Tab-separated table of C-alpha atoms and ligand atoms in Angstrom:
chain	number	residue	atom	x	y	z
A	1	MET	CA	12.658	34.769	-29.502
A	2	THR	CA	16.185	33.209	-29.070
A	3	ALA	CA	19.282	34.043	-31.351
A	4	VAL	CA	19.725	30.133	-31.764
A	5	LEU	CA	17.179	27.756	-30.898
A	6	VAL	CA	19.376	23.779	-30.960
A	7	VAL	CA	16.768	21.232	-31.613
A	8	GLY	CA	18.164	17.972	-29.849
A	9	ALA	CA	20.159	17.356	-26.738
A	10	GLY	CA	22.434	14.936	-27.608
A	11	PRO	CA	26.135	15.043	-27.983
A	12	THR	CA	25.948	17.362	-30.957
A	13	GLY	CA	23.394	19.356	-29.792
A	14	LEU	CA	24.736	19.736	-26.411
A	15	LEU	CA	28.282	20.606	-27.738
A	16	LEU	CA	26.830	23.276	-30.215
A	17	ALA	CA	25.142	25.158	-27.114
A	18	THR	CA	28.338	24.747	-25.251
A	19	GLU	CA	30.207	26.399	-27.983
A	20	LEU	CA	27.207	29.196	-28.378
A	21	ALA	CA	27.088	29.654	-24.642
A	22	LEU	CA	30.942	30.424	-24.619
A	23	ALA	CA	30.479	32.949	-27.369
A	24	GLY	CA	27.824	34.484	-24.918
A	25	VAL	CA	25.257	34.028	-27.679
A	26	ASP	CA	21.598	33.744	-26.712
A	27	VAL	CA	21.241	30.002	-27.076
A	28	THR	CA	17.989	27.866	-26.412
A	29	ILE	CA	18.132	23.944	-26.454
A	30	VAL	CA	15.065	21.672	-26.423
A	31	ASP	CA	14.638	18.095	-26.543
A	32	ARG	CA	11.541	16.020	-27.019
A	33	ALA	CA	12.752	13.602	-24.247
A	34	LEU	CA	11.781	14.236	-20.481
A	35	SER	CA	15.421	13.005	-19.368
A	36	ARG	CA	18.447	11.679	-20.821
A	37	SER	CA	18.382	8.041	-21.515
A	38	GLY	CA	21.454	7.244	-19.623
A	39	GLN	CA	22.294	4.734	-22.847
A	40	SER	CA	25.645	4.802	-24.556
A	41	LYS	CA	25.562	3.643	-28.300
A	42	ALA	CA	29.030	5.152	-28.669
A	43	LEU	CA	31.370	3.989	-25.934
A	44	THR	CA	34.749	5.916	-27.297
A	45	LEU	CA	35.975	9.125	-28.221
A	46	GLN	CA	37.988	9.526	-31.135
A	47	PRO	CA	41.569	11.798	-31.106
A	48	ARG	CA	40.117	14.493	-33.072
A	49	SER	CA	37.383	14.892	-30.797
A	50	ALA	CA	39.515	14.434	-27.601
A	51	GLU	CA	41.520	17.313	-29.027
A	52	ILE	CA	38.670	19.659	-29.675
A	53	LEU	CA	37.133	19.236	-26.091
A	54	HIS	CA	40.623	19.666	-24.878
A	55	SER	CA	40.975	22.635	-26.545
A	56	ARG	CA	37.848	24.186	-24.443
A	57	GLY	CA	38.889	22.452	-20.991
A	58	LEU	CA	35.929	20.109	-21.336
A	59	LEU	CA	37.974	16.911	-21.823
A	60	GLU	CA	39.913	17.036	-18.407
A	61	PRO	CA	37.115	16.060	-16.100
A	62	LEU	CA	35.976	13.067	-18.465
A	63	LEU	CA	39.540	11.936	-18.634
A	64	ASP	CA	38.916	10.702	-14.811
A	65	GLN	CA	35.998	8.856	-15.832
A	66	ALA	CA	37.514	7.002	-18.657
A	67	THR	CA	36.882	3.228	-18.517
A	68	ALA	CA	39.463	2.593	-21.302
A	69	ARG	CA	42.236	3.574	-23.426
A	70	VAL	CA	42.048	1.552	-26.803
A	71	PRO	CA	45.266	2.425	-28.946
A	72	GLY	CA	44.647	3.035	-32.375
A	73	GLY	CA	41.468	2.094	-34.000
A	74	HIS	CA	40.445	-0.303	-36.762
A	75	PHE	CA	39.233	-0.765	-40.181
A	76	ALA	CA	36.408	-3.471	-40.672
A	77	GLY	CA	38.295	-5.140	-37.434
A	78	LEU	CA	41.816	-4.364	-39.016
A	79	ALA	CA	43.859	-2.723	-36.770
A	80	LEU	CA	45.225	1.152	-37.331
A	81	ASP	CA	47.835	2.563	-35.533
A	82	TYR	CA	47.240	6.371	-34.945
A	83	THR	CA	50.889	7.039	-33.625
A	84	SER	CA	52.325	8.594	-37.033
A	85	TRP	CA	49.627	11.646	-36.487
A	86	ASP	CA	51.029	14.287	-34.166
A	87	THR	CA	48.685	14.546	-31.330
A	88	ARG	CA	48.531	14.024	-27.571
A	89	PHE	CA	45.595	11.721	-27.848
A	90	PRO	CA	46.879	8.825	-29.928
A	91	ASP	CA	44.262	6.366	-28.197
A	92	GLN	CA	40.395	6.154	-28.336
A	93	LEU	CA	39.241	7.020	-24.880
A	94	GLY	CA	36.869	4.624	-23.356
A	95	ILE	CA	34.311	7.554	-22.331
A	96	PRO	CA	30.342	6.214	-22.937
A	97	GLN	CA	28.311	8.668	-25.075
A	98	ALA	CA	25.957	9.011	-21.864
A	99	ARG	CA	28.839	10.374	-19.777
A	100	ILE	CA	29.741	13.170	-22.433
A	101	GLU	CA	26.423	14.070	-22.506
A	102	GLU	CA	25.828	14.282	-19.031
A	103	HIS	CA	29.435	16.231	-18.628
A	104	LEU	CA	28.142	18.657	-21.545
A	105	GLU	CA	24.659	19.227	-20.250
A	106	ALA	CA	26.278	19.938	-16.325
A	107	HIS	CA	28.621	22.375	-17.987
A	108	LEU	CA	25.890	24.285	-20.035
A	109	ALA	CA	24.080	24.461	-16.670
A	110	THR	CA	27.102	26.094	-15.348
A	111	ALA	CA	26.559	29.090	-18.039
A	112	GLY	CA	23.081	29.224	-17.081
A	113	ILE	CA	21.336	27.253	-19.825
A	114	THR	CA	19.340	24.223	-19.161
A	115	VAL	CA	17.977	22.011	-21.415
A	116	ARG	CA	13.985	22.394	-21.778
A	117	ARG	CA	12.825	19.073	-22.022
A	118	GLY	CA	9.460	17.540	-23.170
A	119	LEU	CA	9.324	19.538	-26.507
A	120	GLU	CA	8.810	17.646	-29.572
A	121	LEU	CA	9.585	19.700	-32.779
A	122	THR	CA	6.368	19.112	-34.985
A	123	GLY	CA	6.189	22.411	-36.696
A	124	LEU	CA	8.451	24.944	-38.551
A	125	THR	CA	7.659	28.216	-40.409
A	126	ARG	CA	10.549	29.805	-41.980
A	127	ALA	CA	10.867	33.821	-43.052
A	128	SER	CA	13.807	35.746	-44.312
A	129	ASP	CA	14.860	36.849	-41.035
A	130	HIS	CA	13.681	34.275	-38.463
A	131	VAL	CA	11.848	31.116	-37.773
A	132	VAL	CA	9.193	29.775	-35.663
A	133	ALA	CA	9.721	26.194	-34.320
A	134	SER	CA	6.185	24.737	-32.607
A	135	PHE	CA	6.181	21.907	-30.590
A	136	ALA	CA	3.677	18.903	-29.989
A	137	ASP	CA	2.408	20.648	-26.463
A	138	GLY	CA	1.480	23.994	-28.227
A	139	THR	CA	4.568	26.026	-27.364
A	140	THR	CA	5.939	27.991	-30.371
A	141	ILE	CA	9.924	29.417	-30.117
A	142	ARG	CA	10.749	32.124	-32.440
A	143	ALA	CA	14.403	32.101	-33.337
A	144	ASP	CA	16.966	34.005	-35.679
A	145	TRP	CA	18.487	30.753	-36.501
A	146	LEU	CA	18.091	27.320	-35.924
A	147	ALA	CA	20.022	23.969	-35.681
A	148	GLY	CA	18.522	20.627	-35.997
A	149	CYS	CA	20.666	18.273	-34.017
A	150	ASP	CA	17.521	16.182	-33.455
A	151	GLY	CA	19.143	12.859	-34.775
A	152	ALA	CA	18.526	10.115	-37.632
A	153	ARG	CA	14.683	10.492	-38.011
A	154	SER	CA	15.288	14.685	-37.877
A	155	ALA	CA	11.899	16.385	-37.860
A	156	VAL	CA	14.030	19.729	-38.746
A	157	ARG	CA	15.360	17.798	-41.830
A	158	THR	CA	11.744	16.861	-42.608
A	159	LEU	CA	10.325	20.093	-41.938
A	160	SER	CA	12.816	21.971	-43.878
A	161	GLY	CA	12.436	19.681	-47.019
A	162	ILE	CA	16.431	18.866	-47.144
A	163	ALA	CA	16.880	15.766	-49.434
A	164	PHE	CA	18.527	13.071	-47.413
A	165	PRO	CA	19.480	10.855	-50.471
A	166	GLY	CA	21.201	7.325	-49.941
A	167	ARG	CA	20.467	4.179	-49.554
A	168	ASP	CA	18.415	1.939	-47.025
A	169	GLY	CA	19.805	-0.398	-44.520
A	170	ARG	CA	20.774	-4.111	-45.921
A	171	PHE	CA	20.624	-5.606	-42.432
A	172	THR	CA	18.986	-4.912	-39.209
A	173	ALA	CA	21.173	-5.775	-36.366
A	174	VAL	CA	20.624	-5.256	-32.390
A	175	VAL	CA	22.780	-3.488	-29.785
A	176	ALA	CA	22.042	-4.778	-26.051
A	177	ASP	CA	23.991	-4.068	-22.990
A	178	ILE	CA	23.445	-7.677	-20.821
A	179	VAL	CA	24.452	-9.110	-17.791
A	180	ALA	CA	25.144	-12.749	-18.257
A	181	GLN	CA	26.514	-15.887	-16.351
A	182	ASP	CA	29.440	-17.617	-17.775
A	183	ASN	CA	29.010	-21.282	-16.595
A	184	ARG	CA	31.378	-22.723	-18.982
A	185	PRO	CA	34.115	-24.817	-17.639
A	186	ASP	CA	37.052	-22.754	-19.137
A	187	ALA	CA	35.373	-19.396	-18.592
A	188	GLY	CA	37.750	-16.835	-18.867
A	189	GLY	CA	35.931	-14.090	-19.977
A	190	TRP	CA	34.509	-12.970	-23.425
A	191	GLN	CA	36.389	-13.214	-26.510
A	192	LEU	CA	38.236	-10.368	-27.807
A	193	PRO	CA	35.708	-7.547	-29.549
A	194	SER	CA	35.508	-8.556	-32.870
A	195	LEU	CA	32.955	-9.139	-35.917
A	196	THR	CA	32.615	-12.706	-35.882
A	197	PRO	CA	30.718	-14.310	-39.041
A	198	GLN	CA	28.218	-17.243	-37.247
A	199	ASP	CA	25.636	-18.866	-39.801
A	200	GLY	CA	24.914	-15.861	-41.536
A	201	ALA	CA	24.897	-13.503	-38.524
A	202	VAL	CA	28.057	-11.406	-37.272
A	203	LEU	CA	28.185	-10.857	-33.309
A	204	SER	CA	30.572	-9.225	-30.883
A	205	LEU	CA	30.704	-9.119	-27.233
A	206	LEU	CA	32.683	-6.506	-25.379
A	207	PRO	CA	33.142	-6.608	-21.567
A	208	LEU	CA	32.309	-2.947	-20.055
A	209	GLU	CA	32.213	-2.310	-16.481
A	210	ASN	CA	30.683	-3.798	-13.324
A	211	GLY	CA	29.902	-6.961	-15.393
A	212	VAL	CA	28.165	-5.627	-17.808
A	213	SER	CA	28.523	-6.309	-21.443
A	214	ARG	CA	28.151	-5.072	-24.962
A	215	LEU	CA	26.290	-7.629	-27.275
A	216	LEU	CA	26.102	-6.875	-31.042
A	217	PHE	CA	24.379	-9.361	-33.354
A	218	THR	CA	22.255	-10.099	-36.408
A	219	GLY	CA	20.582	-12.895	-37.643
A	220	PRO	CA	17.838	-14.149	-39.975
A	221	GLU	CA	15.333	-13.342	-37.068
A	222	GLN	CA	16.280	-9.913	-36.575
A	223	GLN	CA	15.626	-9.041	-40.596
A	224	ASN	CA	11.694	-9.618	-40.147
A	225	LEU	CA	11.525	-7.368	-37.295
A	226	PRO	CA	10.440	-3.666	-37.661
A	227	LYS	CA	13.370	-1.137	-36.119
A	228	ASP	CA	11.350	0.037	-33.289
A	229	GLU	CA	10.369	-3.213	-32.279
A	230	PRO	CA	11.568	-3.400	-28.428
A	231	VAL	CA	14.530	-5.858	-28.104
A	232	GLY	CA	13.629	-9.034	-26.019
A	233	PHE	CA	14.926	-10.967	-23.428
A	234	ASP	CA	14.049	-14.137	-25.250
A	235	GLU	CA	15.602	-12.821	-28.493
A	236	VAL	CA	19.139	-11.937	-26.998
A	237	SER	CA	19.130	-15.264	-25.137
A	238	ARG	CA	18.604	-17.292	-28.211
A	239	ALA	CA	21.559	-15.021	-29.748
A	240	LEU	CA	23.979	-15.973	-26.898
A	241	THR	CA	23.242	-19.305	-26.726
A	242	SER	CA	23.415	-19.830	-30.308
A	243	TRP	CA	27.091	-18.504	-30.193
A	244	TYR	CA	28.197	-19.647	-26.761
A	245	GLY	CA	25.800	-22.742	-26.065
A	246	ALA	CA	23.676	-23.088	-23.146
A	247	ASP	CA	26.481	-22.524	-20.700
A	248	VAL	CA	26.216	-18.975	-20.950
A	249	VAL	CA	23.363	-17.788	-19.143
A	250	LEU	CA	21.628	-14.415	-19.832
A	251	LYS	CA	20.662	-12.826	-16.692
A	252	GLU	CA	19.325	-9.269	-17.712
A	253	VAL	CA	19.148	-6.840	-20.494
A	254	LEU	CA	19.651	-3.287	-19.437
A	255	TRP	CA	18.838	-1.866	-22.643
A	256	GLY	CA	18.807	-2.606	-26.386
A	257	SER	CA	17.910	-1.243	-29.703
A	258	ARG	CA	17.713	-1.871	-33.233
A	259	PHE	CA	20.402	-0.372	-35.997
A	260	THR	CA	20.969	-0.620	-39.668
A	261	ASP	CA	23.768	0.225	-41.944
A	262	ALA	CA	21.633	2.585	-44.162
A	263	ALA	CA	24.034	5.143	-45.664
A	264	ARG	CA	22.402	8.620	-45.925
A	265	GLN	CA	23.247	12.289	-46.219
A	266	ALA	CA	21.350	15.181	-46.146
A	267	GLU	CA	21.940	17.054	-49.610
A	268	GLN	CA	22.386	20.442	-47.652
A	269	TYR	CA	23.696	21.047	-44.065
A	270	ARG	CA	22.206	24.894	-44.496
A	271	GLU	CA	18.602	25.771	-45.756
A	272	GLY	CA	18.696	29.415	-45.053
A	273	ARG	CA	18.310	29.770	-41.317
A	274	VAL	CA	18.332	26.121	-40.705
A	275	PHE	CA	21.311	23.799	-40.260
A	276	LEU	CA	21.624	20.035	-39.753
A	277	ALA	CA	24.368	18.777	-37.859
A	278	GLY	CA	25.122	14.986	-36.614
A	279	ASP	CA	22.805	12.174	-37.325
A	280	ALA	CA	20.354	14.411	-38.595
A	281	ALA	CA	22.779	15.521	-41.476
A	282	HIS	CA	24.037	11.699	-41.977
A	283	ILE	CA	23.740	8.529	-41.034
A	284	HIS	CA	25.793	5.299	-41.745
A	285	SER	CA	26.616	1.924	-40.130
A	286	PRO	CA	28.525	2.424	-36.872
A	287	THR	CA	31.612	0.562	-38.007
A	288	GLY	CA	34.809	2.101	-37.014
A	289	GLY	CA	33.208	3.952	-34.233
A	290	GLN	CA	32.710	7.380	-36.097
A	291	GLY	CA	29.025	8.696	-35.678
A	292	MET	CA	29.401	10.641	-32.234
A	293	ASN	CA	32.846	11.989	-33.189
A	294	LEU	CA	31.524	13.365	-36.466
A	295	GLY	CA	28.498	14.878	-34.793
A	296	LEU	CA	30.843	16.535	-32.137
A	297	GLN	CA	32.969	17.788	-34.919
A	298	ASP	CA	30.188	19.164	-37.034
A	299	ALA	CA	28.834	20.896	-34.105
A	300	PHE	CA	32.190	22.756	-33.309
A	301	ASN	CA	32.695	23.660	-37.049
A	302	LEU	CA	29.025	25.363	-36.791
A	303	GLY	CA	29.427	27.036	-33.419
A	304	TRP	CA	32.086	29.706	-34.066
A	305	LYS	CA	30.860	30.348	-37.385
A	306	LEU	CA	27.267	31.040	-36.120
A	307	ALA	CA	28.381	33.061	-32.833
A	308	ALA	CA	30.553	34.934	-35.241
A	309	VAL	CA	27.338	36.014	-37.248
A	310	VAL	CA	25.176	36.634	-34.464
A	311	LYS	CA	27.436	38.729	-32.884
A	312	GLY	CA	27.981	40.984	-36.338
A	313	GLU	CA	31.837	39.856	-36.289
A	314	ALA	CA	31.254	38.045	-39.734
A	315	GLY	CA	29.029	37.959	-42.582
A	316	ASP	CA	26.603	35.339	-43.422
A	317	ASP	CA	29.090	33.631	-46.253
A	318	LEU	CA	31.273	32.078	-43.177
A	319	LEU	CA	27.938	30.050	-42.682
A	320	ASP	CA	27.970	28.249	-46.218
A	321	SER	CA	31.442	27.678	-45.403
A	322	TYR	CA	29.809	24.889	-42.717
A	323	HIS	CA	28.526	23.104	-45.357
A	324	ALA	CA	31.224	23.089	-47.913
A	325	GLU	CA	33.885	22.049	-44.969
A	326	ARG	CA	31.558	19.272	-43.551
A	327	HIS	CA	29.608	17.623	-46.146
A	328	PRO	CA	32.661	16.377	-47.889
A	329	VAL	CA	33.667	14.722	-44.476
A	330	GLY	CA	30.490	13.414	-43.777
A	331	ALA	CA	30.488	11.621	-47.447
A	332	ALA	CA	34.019	10.213	-46.567
A	333	VAL	CA	32.640	8.468	-43.315
A	334	LEU	CA	29.743	7.498	-45.632
A	335	ALA	CA	32.005	5.848	-48.055
A	336	ASN	CA	34.427	4.289	-45.590
A	337	THR	CA	31.689	2.707	-43.354
A	338	ARG	CA	30.296	1.240	-46.431
A	339	ALA	CA	33.672	-0.074	-47.552
A	340	GLN	CA	34.040	-1.563	-44.045
A	341	GLY	CA	30.712	-2.951	-44.687
A	342	VAL	CA	31.753	-4.958	-47.578
A	343	LEU	CA	35.187	-6.156	-45.947
A	344	LEU	CA	33.031	-7.681	-43.191
A	345	VAL	CA	30.788	-9.932	-45.515
A	346	PRO	CA	31.349	-13.627	-44.634
A	347	ASP	CA	32.512	-14.836	-47.957
A	348	ASP	CA	35.202	-16.302	-49.378
A	349	ASP	CA	36.278	-13.909	-51.813
A	350	VAL	CA	35.797	-11.140	-49.530
A	351	THR	CA	38.112	-13.037	-47.224
A	352	CYS	CA	40.634	-12.700	-49.654
A	353	LEU	CA	40.211	-9.211	-49.904
A	354	ARG	CA	40.361	-8.434	-46.198
A	355	GLU	CA	43.779	-10.077	-46.609
A	356	THR	CA	44.879	-8.099	-49.217
A	357	PHE	CA	43.658	-5.199	-47.022
A	358	ALA	CA	45.692	-6.308	-44.120
A	359	ASP	CA	48.776	-6.394	-46.142
A	360	LEU	CA	48.200	-2.982	-47.559
A	361	LEU	CA	47.445	-1.496	-44.099
A	362	ALA	CA	51.296	-3.025	-43.113
A	363	VAL	CA	52.388	-0.124	-45.350
A	364	PRO	CA	52.929	2.989	-43.062
A	365	GLY	CA	51.238	5.266	-45.424
A	366	ALA	CA	48.441	3.276	-46.008
A	367	ASN	CA	47.876	3.078	-42.452
A	368	HIS	CA	48.530	7.139	-41.768
A	369	LEU	CA	45.697	7.449	-44.252
A	370	LEU	CA	42.917	5.649	-42.839
A	371	ALA	CA	44.134	6.224	-39.242
A	372	GLY	CA	43.956	9.967	-40.286
A	373	GLU	CA	40.306	9.459	-41.615
A	374	ILE	CA	38.931	7.091	-38.781
A	375	SER	CA	40.271	9.266	-35.891
A	376	GLY	CA	39.808	12.699	-37.447
A	377	LEU	CA	42.920	13.672	-37.287
A	378	GLY	CA	43.491	13.732	-41.200
A	379	ILE	CA	40.411	15.887	-41.696
A	380	ALA	CA	41.834	19.349	-43.415
A	381	TYR	CA	39.664	21.982	-44.970
A	382	ALA	CA	40.405	24.052	-47.977
A	383	PRO	CA	43.879	24.897	-48.774
A	384	GLY	CA	45.319	28.283	-49.343
A	385	ASP	CA	48.686	29.974	-50.360
A	386	HIS	CA	50.553	28.343	-47.367
A	387	PRO	CA	51.040	24.834	-46.904
A	388	LEU	CA	49.495	24.754	-43.303
A	389	VAL	CA	46.593	26.767	-44.271
A	390	GLY	CA	43.172	24.359	-44.037
A	391	ARG	CA	44.822	22.084	-41.641
A	392	ARG	CA	44.444	21.328	-38.113
A	393	MET	CA	47.114	23.004	-35.789
A	394	PRO	CA	49.116	20.885	-33.965
A	395	ASP	CA	48.799	21.206	-30.065
A	396	LEU	CA	52.541	23.008	-29.791
A	397	ASP	CA	53.914	23.538	-26.413
A	398	LEU	CA	54.391	27.326	-26.600
A	399	PRO	CA	57.592	29.443	-25.161
A	400	ASP	CA	55.325	31.095	-22.333
A	401	GLY	CA	54.448	27.511	-20.866
A	402	SER	CA	50.881	27.481	-22.620
A	403	THR	CA	50.019	25.436	-25.526
A	404	VAL	CA	47.887	26.119	-28.615
A	405	ALA	CA	44.981	24.098	-27.109
A	406	THR	CA	44.828	26.082	-23.801
A	407	ARG	CA	45.174	29.516	-26.050
A	408	LEU	CA	41.840	28.442	-27.519
A	409	ARG	CA	40.147	27.824	-24.528
A	410	ALA	CA	38.107	31.388	-25.051
A	411	GLY	CA	36.821	29.974	-28.560
A	412	ARG	CA	38.369	32.906	-30.117
A	413	PRO	CA	40.962	33.040	-33.094
A	414	VAL	CA	44.780	32.839	-32.219
A	415	LEU	CA	47.429	34.609	-33.921
A	416	LEU	CA	50.784	32.626	-33.154
A	417	ASP	CA	54.429	33.786	-33.722
A	418	LEU	CA	56.315	30.501	-33.952
A	419	ASP	CA	60.105	30.816	-34.178
A	420	ASP	CA	60.474	27.011	-35.514
A	421	PHE	CA	57.446	25.462	-37.157
A	422	PRO	CA	59.408	24.068	-38.567
A	423	SER	CA	60.865	27.709	-39.567
A	424	ALA	CA	59.429	30.882	-38.524
A	425	ALA	CA	56.184	31.170	-39.294
A	426	ARG	CA	52.851	33.736	-38.106
A	427	VAL	CA	49.828	31.327	-37.912
A	428	LEU	CA	46.054	32.570	-37.599
A	429	VAL	CA	44.468	29.378	-36.155
A	430	ARG	CA	40.452	29.558	-36.261
A	431	PRO	CA	38.582	28.749	-32.747
A	432	ASP	CA	38.051	25.296	-33.900
A	433	GLY	CA	41.633	24.538	-34.613
A	434	TYR	CA	42.341	24.520	-38.143
A	435	VAL	CA	44.583	27.094	-39.842
A	436	ARG	CA	42.816	30.129	-41.388
A	437	TRP	CA	46.045	32.113	-42.532
A	438	ALA	CA	49.715	31.350	-42.355
A	439	THR	CA	52.841	33.462	-43.613
A	440	ASN	CA	56.875	32.956	-43.259
A	441	ASN	CA	57.023	36.306	-43.798
A	442	PRO	CA	57.262	38.443	-40.566
A	443	ASN	CA	56.362	41.700	-42.009
A	444	GLN	CA	52.771	40.547	-43.478
A	445	PRO	CA	49.897	41.512	-41.684
A	446	ALA	CA	47.238	38.887	-40.608
A	447	PRO	CA	44.102	39.192	-42.144
A	448	ALA	CA	41.055	40.834	-39.750
B	1	FAD	C1	25.157	0.289	-32.279
B	1	FAD	C2	25.684	1.736	-32.144
B	1	FAD	C3	26.927	1.849	-31.757
B	1	FAD	C4	27.570	3.143	-32.304
B	1	FAD	N1	28.547	3.016	-31.783
B	1	FAD	C5	29.316	4.582	-31.773
B	1	FAD	C6	30.840	4.468	-31.567
B	1	FAD	O1	31.509	3.944	-31.032
B	1	FAD	N2	31.286	5.977	-31.903
B	1	FAD	C7	30.697	6.734	-32.726
B	1	FAD	O2	31.224	8.129	-32.472
B	1	FAD	N3	29.406	6.890	-32.864
B	1	FAD	C8	28.622	5.662	-32.534
B	1	FAD	N4	27.394	5.408	-32.899
B	1	FAD	C9	26.729	6.470	-33.168
B	1	FAD	C10	26.593	7.555	-32.217
B	1	FAD	O3	25.423	7.166	-31.383
B	1	FAD	C11	25.363	8.637	-32.946
B	1	FAD	O4	26.026	9.084	-34.360
B	1	FAD	C12	25.001	10.142	-32.041
B	1	FAD	O5	24.000	9.336	-31.179
B	1	FAD	C13	24.478	10.840	-32.900
B	1	FAD	O6	24.561	11.940	-31.899
B	1	FAD	P1	23.153	13.222	-32.121
B	1	FAD	O7	23.439	14.196	-31.263
B	1	FAD	O8	23.689	13.712	-33.685
B	1	FAD	O9	21.807	12.655	-32.219
B	1	FAD	P2	21.365	11.540	-31.183
B	1	FAD	O10	22.037	11.146	-30.300
B	1	FAD	O11	20.254	10.753	-31.761
B	1	FAD	O12	20.181	12.894	-30.153
B	1	FAD	C14	19.500	13.219	-30.951
B	1	FAD	C15	18.540	14.236	-29.731
B	1	FAD	O13	17.559	14.600	-30.505
B	1	FAD	C16	16.180	14.369	-29.737
B	1	FAD	N5	15.040	14.526	-30.751
B	1	FAD	C17	14.411	13.816	-31.661
B	1	FAD	N6	13.682	14.351	-32.547
B	1	FAD	C18	13.350	15.350	-31.853
B	1	FAD	C19	12.282	16.310	-32.409
B	1	FAD	N7	11.283	15.820	-33.124
B	1	FAD	N8	12.024	17.380	-31.013
B	1	FAD	C20	13.217	17.733	-30.067
B	1	FAD	N9	13.971	16.676	-30.113
B	1	FAD	C21	14.178	15.705	-30.782
B	1	FAD	C22	16.645	13.285	-29.199
B	1	FAD	O14	15.573	12.748	-27.970
B	1	FAD	C23	18.107	12.991	-28.691
B	1	FAD	O15	17.882	13.526	-27.550
B	1	FAD	C24	26.913	4.214	-32.473
B	1	FAD	C25	25.495	4.020	-33.134
B	1	FAD	C26	25.149	2.943	-32.897
B	1	FAD	C27	23.522	2.391	-33.451
């Protein structure tokens, strides 16, 4: 018996379990894999994800391991400047997914919580006051609440009967981390990361660390292979040669997998005592580098709410706000990745559209809008009767030497009395850093 069962120990499940553990909630986290894969589909943290980790003191150890700071982001390869947003983290931080997972898992262990591995969810019985999860090896776990963080093919989603409308992928592509020898006479390193049409394929090659490069490619051959077909050395070698010629020789494929631009979103993020978060709740093309970040932010939204309800500090209706707040954010990411997919189609007319888009993005307001969406800094929830309500609270320096982020470390709401923001204000900040209530009247009491 556990208060909350988290199924899936990817970045989403690990952060959710971390939040619940911080609140002192009895949490169990399981994963079907016997060990972490060590593979990183995502390579960067977007600014809002950096902010939320910073607000729990979880970012600092990762910063030491950052491989890069990528200024701004991109929309279908068109540069976005994040600096118009008020943030301490206006760059994408080069912190691969595997390091984030490793860090969160180690942090959980310090709270005495170990991921229970080798447990594949295969059955789910739901009652009005609990759920019972059953696993392939015969184990059962009874829980008050269950969070499905079990990725794109979520068993929790299927077993709960939650619809997953959207469309299938229009192409299948390969991601592979490789080591290759560059024998070109003018070998000066790889091209900059870009998506480039080549004989109906798009391809990018991005140098990582220690001689390893990240290759993304698609072509006619990939469309005929099933998604779970292992990525072969010869297949990668052919793709590399078609782009660089025989002078670039593939030495090793460290890992590879296939992905599509399928776009689907769970109709409900909550079904009674069951929640979906991360890829279990939404899938879309990786363009723009948003999927892992979206999942981390789902977890951060759900964690404090679930903790408050488990501890009897809030009513059940707080849990409905998880779907109400996060479903529109996911829908917006699906829409922007689909729009980016259109802008990347190798077609003369689309090139004209891209050029128009590039002109538009030179307008500061347009850049600010899309930068806010891709970075996550522009996310806002239901507005209230004060302009700050629903918005993300900037990480201000406070008179006592603390900052808003350091005040949030305990994962509790914070009431701030601000002398000039821009005028005197009292602001109640939720544990996830969004403004719950604000007033300019010093005599108005804050809500309980
Ligand atoms: C090519 C590519 C590039 C990407 N690049 C980026 C990027 O730059 N930036 C970005 O933000 N995102 C990126 N993403 C997306 C990102 O990798 C995913 O969104 C992220 O992994 C989702 O995390 P998650 O924890 O929700 O799910 P997952 O990482 O899929 O974790 C799910 C976990 O659940 C476990 N599990 C599954 N089924 C069961 C079961 N039945 N029982 C128990 N356990 C189960 C799995 O073993 C796994 O550990 C990219 C994706 C791809 C394909």
